[in-house]
Coordinates of C-alpha atoms and ligand atoms in Angstrom, one line a residue:
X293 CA 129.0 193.7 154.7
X294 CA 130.5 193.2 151.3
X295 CA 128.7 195.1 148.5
X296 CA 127.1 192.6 146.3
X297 CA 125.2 192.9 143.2
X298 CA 121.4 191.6 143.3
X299 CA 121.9 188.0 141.7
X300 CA 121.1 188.5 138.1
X301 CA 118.2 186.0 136.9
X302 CA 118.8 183.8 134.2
X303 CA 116.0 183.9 131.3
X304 CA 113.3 181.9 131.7
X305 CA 111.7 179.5 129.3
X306 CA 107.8 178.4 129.2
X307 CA 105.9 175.5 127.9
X308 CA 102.3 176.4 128.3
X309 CA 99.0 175.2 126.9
X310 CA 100.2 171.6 127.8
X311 CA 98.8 168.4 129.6
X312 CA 101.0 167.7 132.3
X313 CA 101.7 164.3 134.0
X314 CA 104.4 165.2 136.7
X315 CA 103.8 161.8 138.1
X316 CA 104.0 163.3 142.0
X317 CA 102.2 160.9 144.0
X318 CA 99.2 163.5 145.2
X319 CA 96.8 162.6 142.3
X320 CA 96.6 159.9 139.2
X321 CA 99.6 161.0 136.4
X322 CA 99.8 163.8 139.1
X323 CA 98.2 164.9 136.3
X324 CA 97.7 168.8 135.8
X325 CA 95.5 169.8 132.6
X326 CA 95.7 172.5 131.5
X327 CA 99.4 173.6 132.6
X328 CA 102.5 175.2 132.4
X329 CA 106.4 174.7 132.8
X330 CA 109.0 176.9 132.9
X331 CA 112.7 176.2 133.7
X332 CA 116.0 178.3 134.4
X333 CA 118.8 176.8 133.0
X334 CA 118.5 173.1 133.8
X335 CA 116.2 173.3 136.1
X336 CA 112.6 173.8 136.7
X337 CA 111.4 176.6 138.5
X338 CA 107.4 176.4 138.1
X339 CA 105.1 174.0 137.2
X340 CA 101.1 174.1 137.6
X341 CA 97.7 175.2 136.2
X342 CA 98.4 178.3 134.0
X343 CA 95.7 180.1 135.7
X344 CA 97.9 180.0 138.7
X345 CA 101.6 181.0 137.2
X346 CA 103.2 184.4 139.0
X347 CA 102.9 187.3 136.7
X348 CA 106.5 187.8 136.7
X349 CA 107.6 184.6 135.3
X350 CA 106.2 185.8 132.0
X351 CA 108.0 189.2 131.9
X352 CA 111.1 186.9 132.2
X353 CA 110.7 184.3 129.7
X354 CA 112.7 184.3 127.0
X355 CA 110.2 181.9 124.8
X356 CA 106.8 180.6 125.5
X357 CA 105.9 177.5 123.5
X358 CA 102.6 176.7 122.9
X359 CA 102.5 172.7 123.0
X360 CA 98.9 172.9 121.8
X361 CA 97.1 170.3 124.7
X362 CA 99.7 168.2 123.8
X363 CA 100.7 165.7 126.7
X364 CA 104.2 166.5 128.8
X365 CA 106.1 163.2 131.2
X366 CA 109.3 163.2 132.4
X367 CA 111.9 162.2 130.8
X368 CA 112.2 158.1 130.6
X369 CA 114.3 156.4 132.7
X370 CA 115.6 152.8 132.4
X371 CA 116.8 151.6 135.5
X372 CA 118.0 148.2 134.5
X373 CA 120.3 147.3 130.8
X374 CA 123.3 145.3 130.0
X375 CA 123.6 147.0 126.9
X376 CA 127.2 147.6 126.8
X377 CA 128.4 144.2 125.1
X378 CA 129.8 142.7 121.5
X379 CA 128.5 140.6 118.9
X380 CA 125.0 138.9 119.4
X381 CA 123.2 135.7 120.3
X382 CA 120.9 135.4 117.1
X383 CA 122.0 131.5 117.0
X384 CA 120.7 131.2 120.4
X385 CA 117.3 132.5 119.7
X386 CA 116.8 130.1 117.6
X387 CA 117.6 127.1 119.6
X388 CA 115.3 128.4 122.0
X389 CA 112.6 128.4 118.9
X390 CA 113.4 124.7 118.7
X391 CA 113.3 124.1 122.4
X392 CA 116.2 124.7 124.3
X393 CA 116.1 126.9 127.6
X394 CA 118.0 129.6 128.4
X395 CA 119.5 127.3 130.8
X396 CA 120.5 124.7 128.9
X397 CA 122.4 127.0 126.5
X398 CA 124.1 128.5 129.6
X399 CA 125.7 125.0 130.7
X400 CA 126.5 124.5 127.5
X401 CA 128.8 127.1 127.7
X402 CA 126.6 129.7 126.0
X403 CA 124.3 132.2 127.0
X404 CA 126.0 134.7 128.9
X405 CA 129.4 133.3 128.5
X406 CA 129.2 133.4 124.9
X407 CA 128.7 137.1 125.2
X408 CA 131.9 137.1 127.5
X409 CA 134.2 135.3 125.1
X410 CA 133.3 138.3 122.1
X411 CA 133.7 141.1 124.7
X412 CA 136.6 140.2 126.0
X413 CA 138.3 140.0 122.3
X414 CA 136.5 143.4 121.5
X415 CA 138.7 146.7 121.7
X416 CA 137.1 149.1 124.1
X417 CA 136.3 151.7 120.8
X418 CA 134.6 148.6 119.3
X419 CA 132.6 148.0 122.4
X420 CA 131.8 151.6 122.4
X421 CA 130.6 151.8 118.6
X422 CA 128.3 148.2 118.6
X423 CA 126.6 149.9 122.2
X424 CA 126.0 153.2 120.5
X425 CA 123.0 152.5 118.4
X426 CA 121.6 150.5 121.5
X427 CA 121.5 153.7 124.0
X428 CA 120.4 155.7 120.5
X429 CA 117.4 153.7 120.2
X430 CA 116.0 153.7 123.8
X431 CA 117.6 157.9 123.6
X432 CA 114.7 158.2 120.6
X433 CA 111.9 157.0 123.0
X434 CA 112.4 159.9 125.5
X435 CA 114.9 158.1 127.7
X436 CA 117.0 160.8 129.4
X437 CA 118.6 158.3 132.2
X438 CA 119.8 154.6 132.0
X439 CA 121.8 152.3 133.9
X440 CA 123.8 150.1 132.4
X441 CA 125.7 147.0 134.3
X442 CA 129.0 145.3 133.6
X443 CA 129.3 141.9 133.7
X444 CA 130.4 140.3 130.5
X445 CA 133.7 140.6 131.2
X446 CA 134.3 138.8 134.1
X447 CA 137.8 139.4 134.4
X448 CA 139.4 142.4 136.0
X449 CA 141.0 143.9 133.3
X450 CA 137.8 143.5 130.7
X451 CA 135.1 144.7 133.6
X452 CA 137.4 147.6 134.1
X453 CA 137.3 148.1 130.3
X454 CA 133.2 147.6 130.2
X455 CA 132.9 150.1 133.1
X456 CA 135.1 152.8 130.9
X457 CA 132.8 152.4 127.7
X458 CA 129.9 152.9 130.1
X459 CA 131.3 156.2 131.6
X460 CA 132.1 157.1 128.2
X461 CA 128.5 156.9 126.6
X462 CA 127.2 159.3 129.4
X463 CA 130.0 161.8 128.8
X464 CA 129.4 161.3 124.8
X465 CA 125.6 161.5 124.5
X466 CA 123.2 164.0 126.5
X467 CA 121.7 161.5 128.7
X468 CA 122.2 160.2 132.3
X469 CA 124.0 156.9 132.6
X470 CA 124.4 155.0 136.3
X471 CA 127.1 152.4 136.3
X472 CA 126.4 149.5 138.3
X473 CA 128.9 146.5 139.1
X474 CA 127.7 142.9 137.9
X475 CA 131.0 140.4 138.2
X476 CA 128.7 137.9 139.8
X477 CA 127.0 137.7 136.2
X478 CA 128.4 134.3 135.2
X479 CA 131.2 131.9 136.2
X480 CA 133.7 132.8 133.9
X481 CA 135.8 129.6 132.5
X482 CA 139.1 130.2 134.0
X483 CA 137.0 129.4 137.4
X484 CA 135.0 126.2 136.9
X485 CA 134.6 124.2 139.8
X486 CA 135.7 127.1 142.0
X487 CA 133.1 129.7 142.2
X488 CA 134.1 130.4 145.3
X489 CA 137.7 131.7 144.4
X490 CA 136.0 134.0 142.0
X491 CA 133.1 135.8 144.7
X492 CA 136.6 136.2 146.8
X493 CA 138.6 138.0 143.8
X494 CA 134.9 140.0 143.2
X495 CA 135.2 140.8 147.0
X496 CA 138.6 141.5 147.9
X497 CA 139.9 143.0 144.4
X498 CA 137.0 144.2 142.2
X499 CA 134.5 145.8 144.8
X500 CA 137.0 147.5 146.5
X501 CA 139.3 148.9 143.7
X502 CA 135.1 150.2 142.1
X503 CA 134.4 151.8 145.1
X504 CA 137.9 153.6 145.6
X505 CA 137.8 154.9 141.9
X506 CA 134.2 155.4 141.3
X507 CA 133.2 153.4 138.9
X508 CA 130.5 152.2 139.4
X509 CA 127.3 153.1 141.6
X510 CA 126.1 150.1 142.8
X511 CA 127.0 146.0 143.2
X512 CA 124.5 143.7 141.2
X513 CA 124.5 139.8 141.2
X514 CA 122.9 137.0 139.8
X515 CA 121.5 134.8 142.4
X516 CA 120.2 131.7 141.3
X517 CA 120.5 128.5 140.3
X518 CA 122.4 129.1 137.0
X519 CA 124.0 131.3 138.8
X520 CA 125.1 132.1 142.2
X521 CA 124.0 131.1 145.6
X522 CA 122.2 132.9 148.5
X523 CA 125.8 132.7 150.0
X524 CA 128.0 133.6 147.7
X525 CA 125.4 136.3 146.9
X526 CA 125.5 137.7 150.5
X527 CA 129.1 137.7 151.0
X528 CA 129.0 140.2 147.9
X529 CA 126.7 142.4 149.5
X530 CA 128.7 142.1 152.7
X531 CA 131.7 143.6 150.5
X532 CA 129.5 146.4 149.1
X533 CA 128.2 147.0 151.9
X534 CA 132.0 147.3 153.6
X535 CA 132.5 149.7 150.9
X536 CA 130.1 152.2 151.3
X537 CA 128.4 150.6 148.0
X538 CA 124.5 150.2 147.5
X539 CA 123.7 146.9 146.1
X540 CA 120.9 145.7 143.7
X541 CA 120.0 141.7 142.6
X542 CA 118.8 139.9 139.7
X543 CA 115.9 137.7 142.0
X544 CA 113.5 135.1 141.8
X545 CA 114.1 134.8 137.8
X546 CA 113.3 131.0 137.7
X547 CA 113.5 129.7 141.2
X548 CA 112.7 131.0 144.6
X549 CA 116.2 131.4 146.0
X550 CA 114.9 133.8 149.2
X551 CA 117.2 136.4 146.9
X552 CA 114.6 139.5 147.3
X553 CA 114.5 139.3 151.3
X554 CA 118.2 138.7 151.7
X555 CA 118.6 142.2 149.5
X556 CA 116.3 143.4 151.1
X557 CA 118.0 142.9 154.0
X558 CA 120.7 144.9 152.7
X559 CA 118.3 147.7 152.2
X560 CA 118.9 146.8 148.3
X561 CA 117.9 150.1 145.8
X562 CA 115.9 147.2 144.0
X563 CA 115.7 143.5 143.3
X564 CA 114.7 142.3 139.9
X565 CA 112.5 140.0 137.8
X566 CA 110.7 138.4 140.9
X567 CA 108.5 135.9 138.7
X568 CA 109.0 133.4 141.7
X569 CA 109.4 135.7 144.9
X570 CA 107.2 134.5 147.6
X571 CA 105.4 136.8 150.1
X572 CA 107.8 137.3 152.5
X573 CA 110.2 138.2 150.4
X574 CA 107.6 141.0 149.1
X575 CA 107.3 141.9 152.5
X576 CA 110.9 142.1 153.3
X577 CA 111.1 144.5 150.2
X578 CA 108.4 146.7 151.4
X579 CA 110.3 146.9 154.8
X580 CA 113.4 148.0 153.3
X581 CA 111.8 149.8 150.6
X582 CA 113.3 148.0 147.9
X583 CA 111.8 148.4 144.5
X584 CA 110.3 146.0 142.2
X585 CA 111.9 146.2 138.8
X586 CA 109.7 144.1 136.4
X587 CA 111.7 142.7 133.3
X588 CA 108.5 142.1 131.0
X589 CA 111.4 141.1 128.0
X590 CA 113.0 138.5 129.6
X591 CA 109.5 137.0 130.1
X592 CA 108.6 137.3 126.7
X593 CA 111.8 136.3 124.9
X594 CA 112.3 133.1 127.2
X595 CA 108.5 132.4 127.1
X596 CA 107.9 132.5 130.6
X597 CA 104.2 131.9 132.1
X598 CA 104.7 133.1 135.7
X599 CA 104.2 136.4 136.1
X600 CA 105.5 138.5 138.9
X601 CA 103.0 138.7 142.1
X602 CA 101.8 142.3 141.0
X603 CA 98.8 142.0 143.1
X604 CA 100.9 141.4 145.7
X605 CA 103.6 144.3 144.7
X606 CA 100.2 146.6 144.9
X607 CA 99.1 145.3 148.4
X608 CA 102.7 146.0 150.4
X609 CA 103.3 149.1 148.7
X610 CA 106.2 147.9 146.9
X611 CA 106.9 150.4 144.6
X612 CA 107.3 148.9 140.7
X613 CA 110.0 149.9 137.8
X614 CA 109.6 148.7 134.3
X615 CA 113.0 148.1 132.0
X616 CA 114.0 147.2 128.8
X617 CA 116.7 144.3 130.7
X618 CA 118.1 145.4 127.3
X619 CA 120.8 142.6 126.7
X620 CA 122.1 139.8 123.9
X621 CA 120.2 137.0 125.3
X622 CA 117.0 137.3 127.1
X623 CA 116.1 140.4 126.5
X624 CA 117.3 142.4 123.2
X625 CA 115.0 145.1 123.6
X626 CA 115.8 148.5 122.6
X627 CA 112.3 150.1 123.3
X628 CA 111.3 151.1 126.9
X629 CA 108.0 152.2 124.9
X630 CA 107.4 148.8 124.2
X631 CA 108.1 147.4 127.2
X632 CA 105.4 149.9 129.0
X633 CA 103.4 147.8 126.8
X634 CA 104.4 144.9 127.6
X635 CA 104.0 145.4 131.3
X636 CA 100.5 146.2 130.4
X637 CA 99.4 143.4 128.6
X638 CA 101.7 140.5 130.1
X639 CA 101.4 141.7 133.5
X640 CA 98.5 143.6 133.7
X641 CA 100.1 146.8 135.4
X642 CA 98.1 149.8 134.4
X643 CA 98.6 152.8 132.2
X644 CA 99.4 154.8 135.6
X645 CA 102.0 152.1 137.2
X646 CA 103.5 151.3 133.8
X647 CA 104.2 154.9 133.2
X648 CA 105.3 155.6 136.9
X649 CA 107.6 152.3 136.3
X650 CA 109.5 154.2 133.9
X651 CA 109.5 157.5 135.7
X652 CA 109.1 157.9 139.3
X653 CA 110.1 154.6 140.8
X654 CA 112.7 154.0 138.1
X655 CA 114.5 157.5 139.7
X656 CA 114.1 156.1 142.9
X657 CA 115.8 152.4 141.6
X658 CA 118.7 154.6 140.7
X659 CA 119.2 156.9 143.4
X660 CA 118.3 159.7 141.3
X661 CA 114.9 160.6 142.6
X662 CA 116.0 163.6 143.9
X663 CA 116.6 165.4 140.8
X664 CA 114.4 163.5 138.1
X665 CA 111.7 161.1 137.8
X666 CA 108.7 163.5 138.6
X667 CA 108.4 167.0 137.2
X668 CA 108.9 169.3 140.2
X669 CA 110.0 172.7 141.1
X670 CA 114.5 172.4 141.5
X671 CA 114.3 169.1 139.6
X672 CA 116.1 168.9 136.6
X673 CA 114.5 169.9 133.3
X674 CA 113.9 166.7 132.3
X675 CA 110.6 165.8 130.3
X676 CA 109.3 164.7 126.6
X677 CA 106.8 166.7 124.4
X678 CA 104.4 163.6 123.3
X679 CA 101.8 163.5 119.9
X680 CA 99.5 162.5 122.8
X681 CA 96.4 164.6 124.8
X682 CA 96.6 162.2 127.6
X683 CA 99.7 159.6 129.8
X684 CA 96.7 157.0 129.4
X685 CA 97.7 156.7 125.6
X686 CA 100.9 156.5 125.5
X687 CA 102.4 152.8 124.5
X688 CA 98.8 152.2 124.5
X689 CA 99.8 150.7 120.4
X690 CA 103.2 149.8 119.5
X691 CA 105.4 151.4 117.6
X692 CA 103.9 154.5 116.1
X693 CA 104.1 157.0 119.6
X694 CA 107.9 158.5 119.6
X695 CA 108.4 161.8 121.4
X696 CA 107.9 164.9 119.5
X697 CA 110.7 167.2 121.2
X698 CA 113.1 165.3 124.7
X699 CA 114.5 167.9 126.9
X700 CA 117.6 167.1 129.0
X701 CA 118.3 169.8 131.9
X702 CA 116.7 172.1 130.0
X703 CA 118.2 171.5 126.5
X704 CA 116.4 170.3 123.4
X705 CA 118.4 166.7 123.1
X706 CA 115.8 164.7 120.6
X707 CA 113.0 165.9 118.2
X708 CA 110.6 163.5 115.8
X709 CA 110.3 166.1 113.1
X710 CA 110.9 164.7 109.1
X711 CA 112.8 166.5 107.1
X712 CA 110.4 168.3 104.5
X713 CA 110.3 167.3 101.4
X714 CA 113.0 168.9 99.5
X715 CA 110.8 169.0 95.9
X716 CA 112.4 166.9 93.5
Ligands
LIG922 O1 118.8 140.0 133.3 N1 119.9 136.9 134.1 C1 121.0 137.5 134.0 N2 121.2 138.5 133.2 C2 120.4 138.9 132.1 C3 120.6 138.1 131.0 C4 121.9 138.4 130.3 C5 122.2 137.6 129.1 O2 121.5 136.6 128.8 O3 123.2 137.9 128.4 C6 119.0 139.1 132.5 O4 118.1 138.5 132.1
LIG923 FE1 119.4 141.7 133.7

């Protein structure tokens, strides 16, 4: 037997005196009230009542904060942005004010294809620089993980460039970013009048080449009318699927185009927006356990009325995400906070499910579940100090409720504190 040294334990540090809504599925908020949480380097290694912490967790800590009652979640997640893009769409807005829809402007050649034409021309350190403040914002909200999709390049040499800014902000910035695959965002000009051609050159060139160097972690499309069809759609999956790739759909937006059951049948990670899914395609989801991610933005910005069949979500057990859908057009929303909100008042989700949208099922969305999402013993160290004493309040108002302190695996990555005056 080789003589090895007993494995020397890393300090330990503790958060006590806190609120704490680990968001495990046991209890509402999993909510423990008068807790503590310590971690060993990035991850934790105890969480529960105070009165029930192992004496020699203290005689190891390194620092014990006192967070004063104040109110701990896990860190944000949000499991569904296009925020990697140039220029804007302010011009658009405004014809929608005046009574355009967003579907109108896209056969006029705007809409998503208007974001195409300025990303394309944009260099991939101007790309980089206009997405920055974008990630910042939701990063100030507690956000420690984000996925962010191609898709407004449409060609192979600009996705490529897309997917390389999108790596790049997750090596540059302490937070998690998961890549995912949209070609199938828009027709792109160069291919009008044969969508087909271009679903082949998504299939036989992009998917492949994405899966053999990693770039992405899932396939997403954009099945609907304005879009592309339930075959086109499924012949993408097929090629993810061929490729070891998990897949994911924009669904149900503003038609019923059997989108969620045909990802579904794909065991998609999630299918999104759903205003107009029908039953069985809520079924299908809750077979495959596919999550719902609800897109309140989109609603509001585009001035939808139908709201997603929550009721329904609740009855098969599908579970529910909330994002920002954080893009130029339908969505430019850089508040996850907000959104929590939104999901509140526009679709009547509770506190619990909104906050659990953002967390738990948002993880799970993302494939991540295993290491964030909920705060749990060998998870990462992932969670946000709030001005709050209880989950219920949080994006309760809007606006006025940033984080006080964001850990990231462990490490301080965000605090709300003003500079003091400096007495001038
Ligand atoms: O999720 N619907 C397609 N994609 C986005 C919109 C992107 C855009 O308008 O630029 C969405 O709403
Ligand atoms: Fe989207």
């Amino acid at each position: 037997m080789p003589d090895t040294a007993p494995q020397a334990s890393k300090p330990i540090e503790i958060w006590t005196r806190a609120r704490i809504a680990t968001m495990t599925t046991d209890r509402p908020y999993g909510l423990i009230d008068s807790g503590a949480l310590a971690r060993e380097g990035e991850k934790i290694v105890w969480v529960g009542e105070s009165r029930d912490r192992p004496g020699d967790l203290k005689s190891r800590a390194r620092e014990i904060h006192d967070v004063e009652g104040r109110c701990i979640t896990p860190g944000l997640i949000d499991c569904h942005t296009h925020l990697v893009y140039a220029g804007n769409r302010a011009g658009e807005f405004e014809q929608r004010l005046l009574g355009a829809t967003y579907a109108d402007i896209a056969g006029q050649g705007g809409g998503i294809r208007a974001t195409v034409r300025a990303t394309r021309v944009a260099r991939a350190e101007e790309l980089f620089e206009q997405s920055l403040p974008r990630l910042r914002s939701l990063m100030s909200e507690g956000v420690t993980a984000v996925e962010i999709k191609s898709g407004y390049g449409l060609d192979v040499e600009t996705e490529l460039r897309m997917l390389s800014v999108i790596r790049r902000m997750g090596e540059t910035l302490p937070v998690t970013v998961v890549p995912t695959y949209l070609g199938a965002h828009a027709l792109p000009p160069e291919f009008e009048g044969k969508s087909d051609a271009y679903v082949d050159l998504i299939c036989t060139d992009m998917i492949p080449r994405i899966a053999r160097d990693r770039l992405a972690c899932a396939v997403d499309a954009y099945c609907e009318t304005i879009g592309f069809s339930p075959a086109q759609t499924e012949r993408i999956f097929q090629a993810a699927s061929d490729c070891r790739m998990p897949i994911r759909l924009h669904a149900e937006q503003f038609s019923d185009q059997g989108g969620a059951a045909l990802a579904a049948r794909f065991k998609a990670l999630s299918a999104d927006h759903l205003e107009y899914v029908s039953e069985a395609g809520v079924q299908a989801m809750a077979e495959a356990g596919t999550v719902a991610v609800l897109l309140p933005g989109a609603f509001y910005f585009l001035r939808e009325t139908q709201v997603p069949p929550i009721q329904t979500f609740r009855d098969k057990k599908v579970p529910m995400a909330v994002a920002t859908d954080c893009n130029p057009g339908s969505s430019p929303a850089g508040s996850l906070l907000l959104m929590l909100n939104m999901a509140r008042t526009l679709f009547r989700l509770t506190p619990e499910e909104a906050l659990a949208g953002a967390t738990r099922n948002a993880a799970r969305a993302l494939r991540i579940d295993k290491r964030s999402g909920t705060l749990e013993t060998g998870k990462n160290a992932n969670f946000v100090i709030w001005d709050i004493a209880h989950p219920a309040e949080l994006a309760c108002g809007i606006g006025y409720r940033p984080p006080r302190v964001v850990y990231r695996r462990g490490r301080k990555v965000f605090t709300s504190q003003l500079t003091p005056p400096q007495g001038d």
